[in-house]
Short mmCIF file of C-alpha atoms and ligand atoms in Angstrom, two decimals:
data_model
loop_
_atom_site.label_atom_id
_atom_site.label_comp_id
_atom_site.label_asym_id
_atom_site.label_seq_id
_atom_site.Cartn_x
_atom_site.Cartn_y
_atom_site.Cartn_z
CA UNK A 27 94.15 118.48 190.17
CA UNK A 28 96.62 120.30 188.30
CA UNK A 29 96.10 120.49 184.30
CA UNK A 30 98.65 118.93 182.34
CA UNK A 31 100.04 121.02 179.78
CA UNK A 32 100.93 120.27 176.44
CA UNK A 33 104.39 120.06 176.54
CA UNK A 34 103.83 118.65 179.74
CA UNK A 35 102.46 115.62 178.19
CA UNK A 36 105.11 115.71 175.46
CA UNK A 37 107.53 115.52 177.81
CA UNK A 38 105.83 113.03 179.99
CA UNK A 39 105.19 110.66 176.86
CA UNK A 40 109.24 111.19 175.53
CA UNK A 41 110.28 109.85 179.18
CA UNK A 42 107.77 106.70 178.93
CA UNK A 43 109.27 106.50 175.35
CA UNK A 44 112.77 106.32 176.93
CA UNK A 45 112.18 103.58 179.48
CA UNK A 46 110.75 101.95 176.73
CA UNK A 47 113.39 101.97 174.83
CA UNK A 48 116.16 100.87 177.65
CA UNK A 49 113.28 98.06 178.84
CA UNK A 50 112.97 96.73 175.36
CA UNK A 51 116.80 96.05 175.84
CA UNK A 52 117.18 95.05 179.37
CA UNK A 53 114.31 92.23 178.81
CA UNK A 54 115.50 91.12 175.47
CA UNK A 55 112.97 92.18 172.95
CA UNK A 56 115.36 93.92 170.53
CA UNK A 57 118.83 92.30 170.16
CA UNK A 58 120.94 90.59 167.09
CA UNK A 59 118.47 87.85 166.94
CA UNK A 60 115.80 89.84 166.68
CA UNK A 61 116.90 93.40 165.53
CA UNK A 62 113.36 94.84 165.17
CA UNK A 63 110.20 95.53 167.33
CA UNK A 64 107.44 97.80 167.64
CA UNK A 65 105.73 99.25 170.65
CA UNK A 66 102.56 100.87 171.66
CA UNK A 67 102.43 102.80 174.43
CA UNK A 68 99.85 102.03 176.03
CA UNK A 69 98.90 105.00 178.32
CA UNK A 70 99.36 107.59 175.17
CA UNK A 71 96.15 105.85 173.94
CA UNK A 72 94.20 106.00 177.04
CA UNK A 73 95.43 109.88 176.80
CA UNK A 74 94.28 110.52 173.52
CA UNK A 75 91.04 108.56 173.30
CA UNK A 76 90.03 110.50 176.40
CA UNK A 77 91.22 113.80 175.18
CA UNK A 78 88.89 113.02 171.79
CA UNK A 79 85.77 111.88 174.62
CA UNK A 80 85.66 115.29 177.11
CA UNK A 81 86.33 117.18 173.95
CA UNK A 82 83.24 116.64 172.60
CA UNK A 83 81.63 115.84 176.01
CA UNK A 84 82.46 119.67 177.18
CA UNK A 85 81.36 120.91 173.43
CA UNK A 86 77.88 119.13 173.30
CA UNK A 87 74.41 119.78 174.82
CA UNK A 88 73.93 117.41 177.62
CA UNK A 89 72.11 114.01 176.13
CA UNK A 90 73.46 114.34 172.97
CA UNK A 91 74.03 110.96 171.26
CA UNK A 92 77.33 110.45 170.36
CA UNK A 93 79.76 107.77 169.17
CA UNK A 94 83.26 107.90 168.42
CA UNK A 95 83.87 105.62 166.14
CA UNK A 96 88.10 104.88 165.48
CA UNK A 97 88.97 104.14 162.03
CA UNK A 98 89.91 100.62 161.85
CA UNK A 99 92.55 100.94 159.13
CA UNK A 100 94.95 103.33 160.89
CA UNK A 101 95.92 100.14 163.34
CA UNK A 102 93.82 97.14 162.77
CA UNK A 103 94.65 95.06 165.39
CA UNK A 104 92.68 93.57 167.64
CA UNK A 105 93.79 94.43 171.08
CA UNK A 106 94.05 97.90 170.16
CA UNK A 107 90.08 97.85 168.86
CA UNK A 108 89.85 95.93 171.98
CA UNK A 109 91.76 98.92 174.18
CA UNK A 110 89.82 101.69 172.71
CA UNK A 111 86.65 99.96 173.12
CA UNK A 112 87.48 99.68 176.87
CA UNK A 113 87.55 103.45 176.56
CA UNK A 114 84.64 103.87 174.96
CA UNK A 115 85.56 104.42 171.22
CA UNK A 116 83.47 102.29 168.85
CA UNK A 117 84.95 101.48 165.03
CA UNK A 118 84.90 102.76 161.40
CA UNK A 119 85.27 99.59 159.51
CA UNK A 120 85.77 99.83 155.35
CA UNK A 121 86.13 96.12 154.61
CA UNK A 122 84.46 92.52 155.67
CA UNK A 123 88.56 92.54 156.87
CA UNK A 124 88.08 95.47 159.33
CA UNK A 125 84.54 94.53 160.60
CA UNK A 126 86.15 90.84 161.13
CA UNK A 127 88.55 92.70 163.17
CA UNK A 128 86.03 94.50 165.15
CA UNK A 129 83.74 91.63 165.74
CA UNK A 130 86.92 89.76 167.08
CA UNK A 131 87.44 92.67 169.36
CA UNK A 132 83.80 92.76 171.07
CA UNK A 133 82.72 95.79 169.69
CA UNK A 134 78.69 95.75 169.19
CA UNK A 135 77.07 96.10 166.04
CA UNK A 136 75.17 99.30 167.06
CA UNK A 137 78.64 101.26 167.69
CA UNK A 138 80.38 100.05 164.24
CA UNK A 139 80.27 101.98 161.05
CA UNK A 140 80.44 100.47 157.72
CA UNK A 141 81.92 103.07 155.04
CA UNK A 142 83.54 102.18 151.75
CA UNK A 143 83.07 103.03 148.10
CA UNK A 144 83.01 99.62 147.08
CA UNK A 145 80.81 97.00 149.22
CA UNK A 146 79.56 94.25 147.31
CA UNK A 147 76.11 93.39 147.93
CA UNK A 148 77.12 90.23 150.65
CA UNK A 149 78.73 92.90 152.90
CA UNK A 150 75.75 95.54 152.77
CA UNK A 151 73.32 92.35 153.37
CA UNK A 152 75.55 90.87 156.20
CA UNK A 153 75.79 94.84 157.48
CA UNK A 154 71.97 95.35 157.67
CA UNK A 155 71.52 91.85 159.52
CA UNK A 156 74.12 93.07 162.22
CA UNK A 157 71.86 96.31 162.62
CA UNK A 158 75.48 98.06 161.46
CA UNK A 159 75.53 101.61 160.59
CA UNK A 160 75.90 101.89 156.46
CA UNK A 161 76.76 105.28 154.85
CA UNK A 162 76.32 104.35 151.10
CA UNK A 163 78.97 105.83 149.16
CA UNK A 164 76.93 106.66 145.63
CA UNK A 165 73.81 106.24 143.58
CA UNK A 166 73.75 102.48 142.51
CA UNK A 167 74.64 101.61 146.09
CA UNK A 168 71.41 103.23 147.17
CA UNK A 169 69.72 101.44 144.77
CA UNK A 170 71.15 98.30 146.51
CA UNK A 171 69.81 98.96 149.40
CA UNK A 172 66.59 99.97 148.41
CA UNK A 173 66.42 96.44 147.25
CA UNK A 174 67.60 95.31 150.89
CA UNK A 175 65.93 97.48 152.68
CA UNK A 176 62.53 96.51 150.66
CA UNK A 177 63.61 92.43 151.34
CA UNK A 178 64.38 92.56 154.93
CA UNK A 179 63.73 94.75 158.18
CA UNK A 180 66.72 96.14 159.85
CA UNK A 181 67.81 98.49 162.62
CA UNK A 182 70.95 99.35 161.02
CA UNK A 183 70.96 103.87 161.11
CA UNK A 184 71.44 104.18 157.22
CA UNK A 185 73.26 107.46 155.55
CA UNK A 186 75.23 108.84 152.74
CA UNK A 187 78.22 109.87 152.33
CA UNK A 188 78.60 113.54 150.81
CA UNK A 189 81.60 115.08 148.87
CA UNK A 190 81.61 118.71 150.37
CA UNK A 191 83.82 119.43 146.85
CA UNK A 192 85.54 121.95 149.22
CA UNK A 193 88.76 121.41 148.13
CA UNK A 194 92.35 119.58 148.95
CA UNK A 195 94.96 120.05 151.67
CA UNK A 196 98.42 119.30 151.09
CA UNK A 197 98.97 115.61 150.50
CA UNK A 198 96.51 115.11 147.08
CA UNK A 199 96.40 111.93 147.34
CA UNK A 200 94.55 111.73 150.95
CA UNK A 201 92.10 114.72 150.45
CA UNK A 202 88.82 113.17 149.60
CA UNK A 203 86.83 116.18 149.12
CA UNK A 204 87.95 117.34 146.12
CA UNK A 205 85.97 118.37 142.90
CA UNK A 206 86.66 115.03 141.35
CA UNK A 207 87.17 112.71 144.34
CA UNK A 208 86.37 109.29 144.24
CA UNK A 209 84.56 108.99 147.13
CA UNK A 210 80.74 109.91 148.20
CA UNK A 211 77.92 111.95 146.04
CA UNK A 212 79.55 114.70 144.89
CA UNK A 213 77.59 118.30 146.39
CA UNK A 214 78.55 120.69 144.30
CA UNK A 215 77.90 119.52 140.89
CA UNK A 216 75.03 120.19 138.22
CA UNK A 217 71.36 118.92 140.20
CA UNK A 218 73.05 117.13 142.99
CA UNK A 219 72.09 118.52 145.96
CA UNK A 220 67.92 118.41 144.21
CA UNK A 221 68.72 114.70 143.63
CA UNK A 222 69.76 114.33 147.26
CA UNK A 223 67.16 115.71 148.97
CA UNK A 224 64.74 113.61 146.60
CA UNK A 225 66.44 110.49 147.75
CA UNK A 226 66.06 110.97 151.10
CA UNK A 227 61.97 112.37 150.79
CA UNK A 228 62.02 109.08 148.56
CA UNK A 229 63.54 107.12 151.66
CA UNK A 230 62.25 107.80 154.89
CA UNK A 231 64.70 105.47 156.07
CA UNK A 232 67.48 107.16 155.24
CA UNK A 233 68.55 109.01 158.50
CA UNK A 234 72.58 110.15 158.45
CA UNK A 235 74.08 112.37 157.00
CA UNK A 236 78.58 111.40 156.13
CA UNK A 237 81.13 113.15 155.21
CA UNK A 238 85.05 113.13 155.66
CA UNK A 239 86.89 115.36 154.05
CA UNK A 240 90.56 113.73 153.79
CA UNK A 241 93.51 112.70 156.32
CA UNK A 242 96.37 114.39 157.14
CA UNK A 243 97.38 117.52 155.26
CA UNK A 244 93.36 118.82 155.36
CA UNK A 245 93.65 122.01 157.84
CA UNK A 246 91.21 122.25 160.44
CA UNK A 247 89.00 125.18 159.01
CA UNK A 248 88.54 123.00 155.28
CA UNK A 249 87.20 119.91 157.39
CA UNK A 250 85.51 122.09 159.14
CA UNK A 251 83.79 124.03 155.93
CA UNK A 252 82.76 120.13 154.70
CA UNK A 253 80.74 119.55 158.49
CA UNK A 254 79.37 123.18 157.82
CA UNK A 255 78.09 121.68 153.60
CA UNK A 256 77.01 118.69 155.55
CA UNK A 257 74.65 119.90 159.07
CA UNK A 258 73.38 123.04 156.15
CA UNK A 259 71.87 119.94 153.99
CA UNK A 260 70.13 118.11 156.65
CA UNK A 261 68.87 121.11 157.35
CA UNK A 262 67.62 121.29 153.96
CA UNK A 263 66.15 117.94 154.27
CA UNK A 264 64.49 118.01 157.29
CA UNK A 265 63.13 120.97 156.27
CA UNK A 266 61.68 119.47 153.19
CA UNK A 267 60.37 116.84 154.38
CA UNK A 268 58.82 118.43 157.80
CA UNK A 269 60.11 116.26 159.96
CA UNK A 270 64.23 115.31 161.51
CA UNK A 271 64.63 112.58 159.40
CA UNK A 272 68.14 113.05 159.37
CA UNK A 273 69.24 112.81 163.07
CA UNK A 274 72.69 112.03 162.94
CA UNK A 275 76.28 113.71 161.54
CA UNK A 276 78.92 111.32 161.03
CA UNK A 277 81.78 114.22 160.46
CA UNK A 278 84.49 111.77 159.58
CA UNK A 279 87.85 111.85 160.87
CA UNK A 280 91.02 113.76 159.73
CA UNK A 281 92.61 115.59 162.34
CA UNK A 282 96.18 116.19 161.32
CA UNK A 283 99.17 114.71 163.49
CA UNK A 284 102.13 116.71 164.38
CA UNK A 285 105.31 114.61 162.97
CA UNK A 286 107.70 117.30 163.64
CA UNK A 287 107.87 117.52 167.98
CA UNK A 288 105.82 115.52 171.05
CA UNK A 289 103.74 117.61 171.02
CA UNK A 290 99.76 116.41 170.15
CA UNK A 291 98.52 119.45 168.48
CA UNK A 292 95.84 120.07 166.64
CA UNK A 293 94.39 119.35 169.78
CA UNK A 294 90.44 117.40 169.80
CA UNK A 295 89.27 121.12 171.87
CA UNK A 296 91.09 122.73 169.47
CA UNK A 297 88.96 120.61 166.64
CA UNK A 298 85.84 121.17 168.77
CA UNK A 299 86.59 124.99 168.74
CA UNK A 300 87.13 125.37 165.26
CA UNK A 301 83.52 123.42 164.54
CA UNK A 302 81.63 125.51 166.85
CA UNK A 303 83.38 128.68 165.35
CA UNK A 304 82.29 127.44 161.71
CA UNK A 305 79.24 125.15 161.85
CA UNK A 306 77.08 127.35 164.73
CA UNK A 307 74.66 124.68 165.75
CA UNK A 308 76.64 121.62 165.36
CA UNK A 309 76.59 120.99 169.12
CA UNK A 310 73.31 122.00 169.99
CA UNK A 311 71.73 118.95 170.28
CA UNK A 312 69.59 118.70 167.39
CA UNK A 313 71.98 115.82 165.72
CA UNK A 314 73.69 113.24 167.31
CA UNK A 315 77.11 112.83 166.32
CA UNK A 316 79.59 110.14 164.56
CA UNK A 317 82.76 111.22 164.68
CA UNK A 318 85.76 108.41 162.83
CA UNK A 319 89.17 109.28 164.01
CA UNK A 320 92.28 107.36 163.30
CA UNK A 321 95.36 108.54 162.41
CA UNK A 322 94.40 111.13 165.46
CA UNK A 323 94.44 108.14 168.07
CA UNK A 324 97.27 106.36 167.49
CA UNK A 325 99.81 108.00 165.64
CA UNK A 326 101.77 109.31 168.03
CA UNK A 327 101.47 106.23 170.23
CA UNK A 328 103.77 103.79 168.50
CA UNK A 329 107.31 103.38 168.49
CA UNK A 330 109.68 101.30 166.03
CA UNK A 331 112.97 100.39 167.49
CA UNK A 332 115.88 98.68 165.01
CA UNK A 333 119.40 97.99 165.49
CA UNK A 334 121.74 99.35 163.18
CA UNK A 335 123.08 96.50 161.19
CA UNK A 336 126.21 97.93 159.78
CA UNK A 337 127.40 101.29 158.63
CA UNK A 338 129.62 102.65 155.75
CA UNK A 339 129.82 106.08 154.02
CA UNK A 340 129.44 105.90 150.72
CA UNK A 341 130.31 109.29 148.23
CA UNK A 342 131.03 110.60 151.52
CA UNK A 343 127.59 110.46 152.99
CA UNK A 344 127.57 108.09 155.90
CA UNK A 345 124.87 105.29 155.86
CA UNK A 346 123.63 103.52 158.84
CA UNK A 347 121.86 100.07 157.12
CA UNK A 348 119.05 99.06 159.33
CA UNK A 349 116.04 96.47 159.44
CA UNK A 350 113.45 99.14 159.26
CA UNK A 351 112.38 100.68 156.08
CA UNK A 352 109.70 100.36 153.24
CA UNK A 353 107.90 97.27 155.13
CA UNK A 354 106.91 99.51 158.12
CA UNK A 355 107.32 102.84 156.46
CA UNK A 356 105.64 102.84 153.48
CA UNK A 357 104.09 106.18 152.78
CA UNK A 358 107.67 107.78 154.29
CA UNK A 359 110.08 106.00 151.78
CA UNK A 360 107.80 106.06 148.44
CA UNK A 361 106.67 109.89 149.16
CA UNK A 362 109.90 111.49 151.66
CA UNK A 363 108.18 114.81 151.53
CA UNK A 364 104.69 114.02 151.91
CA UNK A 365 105.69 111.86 155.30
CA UNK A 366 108.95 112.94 157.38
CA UNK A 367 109.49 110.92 160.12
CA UNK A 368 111.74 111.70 162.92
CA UNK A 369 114.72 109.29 164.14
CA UNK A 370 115.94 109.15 167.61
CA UNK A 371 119.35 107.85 168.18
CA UNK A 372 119.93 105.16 171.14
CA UNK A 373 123.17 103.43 172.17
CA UNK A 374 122.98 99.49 172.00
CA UNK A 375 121.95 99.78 175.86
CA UNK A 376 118.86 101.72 174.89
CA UNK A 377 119.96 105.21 176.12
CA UNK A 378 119.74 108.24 174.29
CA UNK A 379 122.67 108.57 171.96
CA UNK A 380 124.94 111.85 172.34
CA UNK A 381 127.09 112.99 170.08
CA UNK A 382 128.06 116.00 167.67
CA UNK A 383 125.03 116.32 164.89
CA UNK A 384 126.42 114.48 161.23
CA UNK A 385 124.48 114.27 158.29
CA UNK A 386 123.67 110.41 157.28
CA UNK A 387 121.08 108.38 155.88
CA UNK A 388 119.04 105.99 157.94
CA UNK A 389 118.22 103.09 155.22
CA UNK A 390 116.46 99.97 155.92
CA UNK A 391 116.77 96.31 154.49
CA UNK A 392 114.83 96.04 151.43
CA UNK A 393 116.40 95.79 147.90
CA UNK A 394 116.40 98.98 146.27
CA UNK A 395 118.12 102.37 146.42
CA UNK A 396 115.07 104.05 147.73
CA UNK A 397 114.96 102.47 150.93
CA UNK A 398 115.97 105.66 153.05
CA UNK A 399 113.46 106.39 156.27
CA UNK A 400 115.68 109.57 156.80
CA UNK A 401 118.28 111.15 153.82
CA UNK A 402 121.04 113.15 154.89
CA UNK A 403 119.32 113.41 158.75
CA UNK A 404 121.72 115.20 161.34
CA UNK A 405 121.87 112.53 164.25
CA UNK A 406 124.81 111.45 166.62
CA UNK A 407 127.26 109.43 164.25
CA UNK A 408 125.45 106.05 164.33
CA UNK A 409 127.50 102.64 164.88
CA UNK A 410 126.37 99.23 164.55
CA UNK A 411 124.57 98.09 167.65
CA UNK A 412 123.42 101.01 168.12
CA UNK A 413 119.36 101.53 168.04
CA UNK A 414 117.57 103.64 165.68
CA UNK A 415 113.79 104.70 167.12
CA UNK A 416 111.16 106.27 164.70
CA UNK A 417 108.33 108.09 166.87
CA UNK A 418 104.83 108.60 165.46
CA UNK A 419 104.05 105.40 163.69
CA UNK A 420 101.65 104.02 165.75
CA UNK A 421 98.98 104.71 162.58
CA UNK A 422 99.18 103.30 159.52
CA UNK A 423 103.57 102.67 159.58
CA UNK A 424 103.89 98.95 161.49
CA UNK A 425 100.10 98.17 161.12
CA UNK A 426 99.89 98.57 157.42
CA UNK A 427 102.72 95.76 156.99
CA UNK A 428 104.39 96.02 152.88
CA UNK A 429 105.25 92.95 152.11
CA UNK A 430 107.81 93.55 149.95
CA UNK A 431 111.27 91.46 149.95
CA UNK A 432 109.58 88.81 152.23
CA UNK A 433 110.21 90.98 154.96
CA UNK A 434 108.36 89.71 158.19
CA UNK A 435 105.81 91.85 159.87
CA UNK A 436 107.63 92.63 163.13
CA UNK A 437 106.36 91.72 166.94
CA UNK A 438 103.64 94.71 168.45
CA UNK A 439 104.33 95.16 172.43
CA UNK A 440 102.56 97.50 174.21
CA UNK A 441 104.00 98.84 177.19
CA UNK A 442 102.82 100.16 180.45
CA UNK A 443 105.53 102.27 182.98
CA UNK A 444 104.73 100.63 186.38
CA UNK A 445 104.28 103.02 189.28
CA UNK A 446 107.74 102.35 190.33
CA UNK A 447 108.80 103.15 187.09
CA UNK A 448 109.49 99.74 185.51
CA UNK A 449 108.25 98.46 182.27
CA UNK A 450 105.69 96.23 181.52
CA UNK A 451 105.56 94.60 178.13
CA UNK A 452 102.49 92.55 176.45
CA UNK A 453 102.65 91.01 173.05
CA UNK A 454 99.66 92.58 170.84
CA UNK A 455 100.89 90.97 167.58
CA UNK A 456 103.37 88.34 167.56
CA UNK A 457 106.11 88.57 164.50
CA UNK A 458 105.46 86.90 161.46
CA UNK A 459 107.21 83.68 161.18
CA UNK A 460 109.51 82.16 158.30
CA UNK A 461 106.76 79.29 158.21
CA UNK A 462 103.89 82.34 158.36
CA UNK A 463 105.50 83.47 155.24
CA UNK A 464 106.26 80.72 153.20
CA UNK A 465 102.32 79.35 153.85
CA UNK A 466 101.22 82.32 152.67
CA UNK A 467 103.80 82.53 149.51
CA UNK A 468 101.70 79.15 148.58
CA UNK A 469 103.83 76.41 150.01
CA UNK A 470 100.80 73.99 150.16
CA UNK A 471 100.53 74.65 146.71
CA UNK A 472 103.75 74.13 145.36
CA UNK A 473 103.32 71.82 142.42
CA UNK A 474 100.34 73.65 141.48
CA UNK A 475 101.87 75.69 138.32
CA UNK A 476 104.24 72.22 137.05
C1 PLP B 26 90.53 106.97 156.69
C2 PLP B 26 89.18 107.43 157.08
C3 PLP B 26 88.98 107.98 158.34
C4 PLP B 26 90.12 108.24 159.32
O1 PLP B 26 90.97 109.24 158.88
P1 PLP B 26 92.16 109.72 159.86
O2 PLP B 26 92.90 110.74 159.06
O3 PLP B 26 92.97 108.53 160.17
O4 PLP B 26 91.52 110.32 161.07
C5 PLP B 26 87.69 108.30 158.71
N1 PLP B 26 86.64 108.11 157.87
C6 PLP B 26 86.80 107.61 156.64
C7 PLP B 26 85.62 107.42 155.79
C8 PLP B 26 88.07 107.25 156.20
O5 PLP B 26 88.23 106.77 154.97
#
């Protein structure tokens, strides 16, 4: 069979994209009624959680235990927990939310992680009943479990979660190994790393070892540097205590997305590589592995597709007012730098639009001036009707819904290309309605403040 390339598969998920697109038309799921959608394409995913799979497959001795384990708050929705797990991918759950989500999707205790700073003592004792896996964040949390652990047995694989301290990548505010980071036990500071082995000498039953070093922005070699802190500690420890208590790496997720092209690069081999270039050993077969990917899986999977409304130019800058924006863009409108997104430009029949490149902004619906998804972006003149596409936003864009304005969370359809080249759609979240919203603004309670 021939090997797909790279741009191969760029190429081959832009056409799928485009039928997409002129299906989501032709079968009425965008029009003036309903002038935004979002789509997952469903095949992308397939791709990409078995890229992640034979990556690590081909990397690790035969036998090795691993689980994949896809970080529920890049796209928490249940058919797409449901999807992966078909493929084999477990989930990373941070929230009685995301392990509802998880449970709903079938996915067994033993191939869920539970990680987040801040679990109250309910979720650790609900975790440890479900014989979940529990990476305790920092000191007092330990102390909760020894108090668990003491009151009730449980087969839940129990670690901590370790702040490497190796530094930041390029979007502060999601690198989470940094000297003063809130998350994990912190490595590199005064008597920590004597501490840690103590804890786990004092804990037999304290077998992982977590770390994850940030999302997007962290290059590969810096995530890579935090697996090398993390395998050279359980060393440490197993050496200590003369036995491999610690058995297991959970490495975290992290793996950058490429906003700019198609193109799915860093590649999971390319990941793998790097590891076995900076962590000798990791693969050997003397630790099974967690890995948590999110943004990784689905990112470049999703699709949201809006009509332009209206357009105007305004101080000579043409404007093209759409319905997507700040509810389904969050990250992209509040920090422009941090998150470009691209647009693609469709004609109201859902083919690519043509047309000599002029600067405009692509703004969506919500009430205030910063409401751009693209400033000043050179696109085909846009005119209303047309349809404005934004690639890439398949993690944590549609699925981490803003509710500002009121504005509805849109429909989820994910889409197969037939092998006759039609279009299949399925609904995987249906669009909040006007009743959804006013329930949840407190309309059962409205006499409650006279
Ligand atoms: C968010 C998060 C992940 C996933 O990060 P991505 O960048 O989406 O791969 C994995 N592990 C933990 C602990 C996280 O907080």
């Amino acid at each position: 069979m021939a090997v797909e390339t790279r741009a191969q598969a760029a190429g081959a998920a832009a056409e799928r994209r485009d039928r997409a697109v002129r299906a989501a038309v032709e079968q009425g799921l965008i029009d003036e009624g309903s002038p935004l959608v979002c789509l997952l394409d469903v095949a992308g995913i397939r791709a990409s959680a078995a890229a992640l799979t034979s990556a690590f497959t081909e990397a690790l001795a035969p036998g090795t235990p691993v689980l994949h384990a896809f970080a529920v708050k890049a796209a928490p929705l249940v058919p797409v927990l449901r999807l992966l797990a078909d493929a084999g991918i477990g989930c990373e759950v941070a929230s009685p939310g995301e392990l509802a989500l998880a449970r709903a999707a079938g996915v067994a205790p033993h191939r869920t992680v539970l990680d987040s700073p801040a679990k109250t003592a309910a979720e650790l004792r609900d975790a440890l009943a479900l014989g979940i896996a529990v990476n305790a964040d920092n000191r007092q949390e330990l102390e909760r479990l020894d108090a668990l652990v003491a009151a009730a047995p449980t087969s839940s694989p129990i670690g901590v979660r370790i702040n490497p301290q190796t530094g930041a990548g390029a979007i502060d505010a999601l690198s989470t190994a940094t000297a003063t980071s809130k998350f994990g036990i912190a490595l590199r500071d005064p008597g920590a790393r004597e501490w840690l082995v103590r804890a786990y000498l004092d804990r037999p039953w304290l077998t992982r070892l977590h770390t994850h070093s940030g999302s997007q922005g962290v290059p590969l070699p810096l995530i890579a540097e935090g697996v090398r802190e993390l395998r050279a500690l359980a060393e440490e420890i197993n050496a200590a205590a003369g036995r491999r208590q610690v058995d297991t790496l959970d490495i975290g997720g992290g793996l950058p997305v490429n906003f700019a092209s198609d193109e799915e690069t860093p590649t999971y081999a390319q990941y793998a590589a790097a590891l076995r270039e900076a962590v000798p050993g990791l693969f050997d077969g003397s630790y099974g592995l967690v890995t948590e990917f999110g943004r990784s899986l689905l990112a470049k999977h999703g699709l949201v597709l809006s009509r332009v409304e209206y357009t105007k130019a305004t101080g000579g800058r043409p404007i093209a007012l759409t319905h997507a924006g700040v509810q389904l863009a969050t990250r992209t409108v509040y920090a422009p730098a941090a998150w470009p997104l691209r647009i693609l430009p469709y004609d109201a029949k859902g083919n690519p639009l043509t047309g000599p490149p002029v600067a405009q902004d692509v703004a969506g619906p919500a009430c205030f001036a910063g409401d751009l998804l693209a400033a000043a972006r050179e696109l085909p003149l846009l005119s209303p009707g047309d349809l404005v596409a934004v690639p890439d936003t398949g993690a944590y864009f549609f699925t981490a819904h803003y509710g500002y304005n009121s504005l509805p969370r849109p429909a989820i359809h994910g889409f197969t290309v037939t092998p006759a080249g039609g279009v299949r759609f399925t609904l995987a979240r249906p669009a909040q309605s006007l009743s959804d919203i006013t329930a949840e603004a407190g309309a059962a309670l409205r006499d409650a403040l006279l």
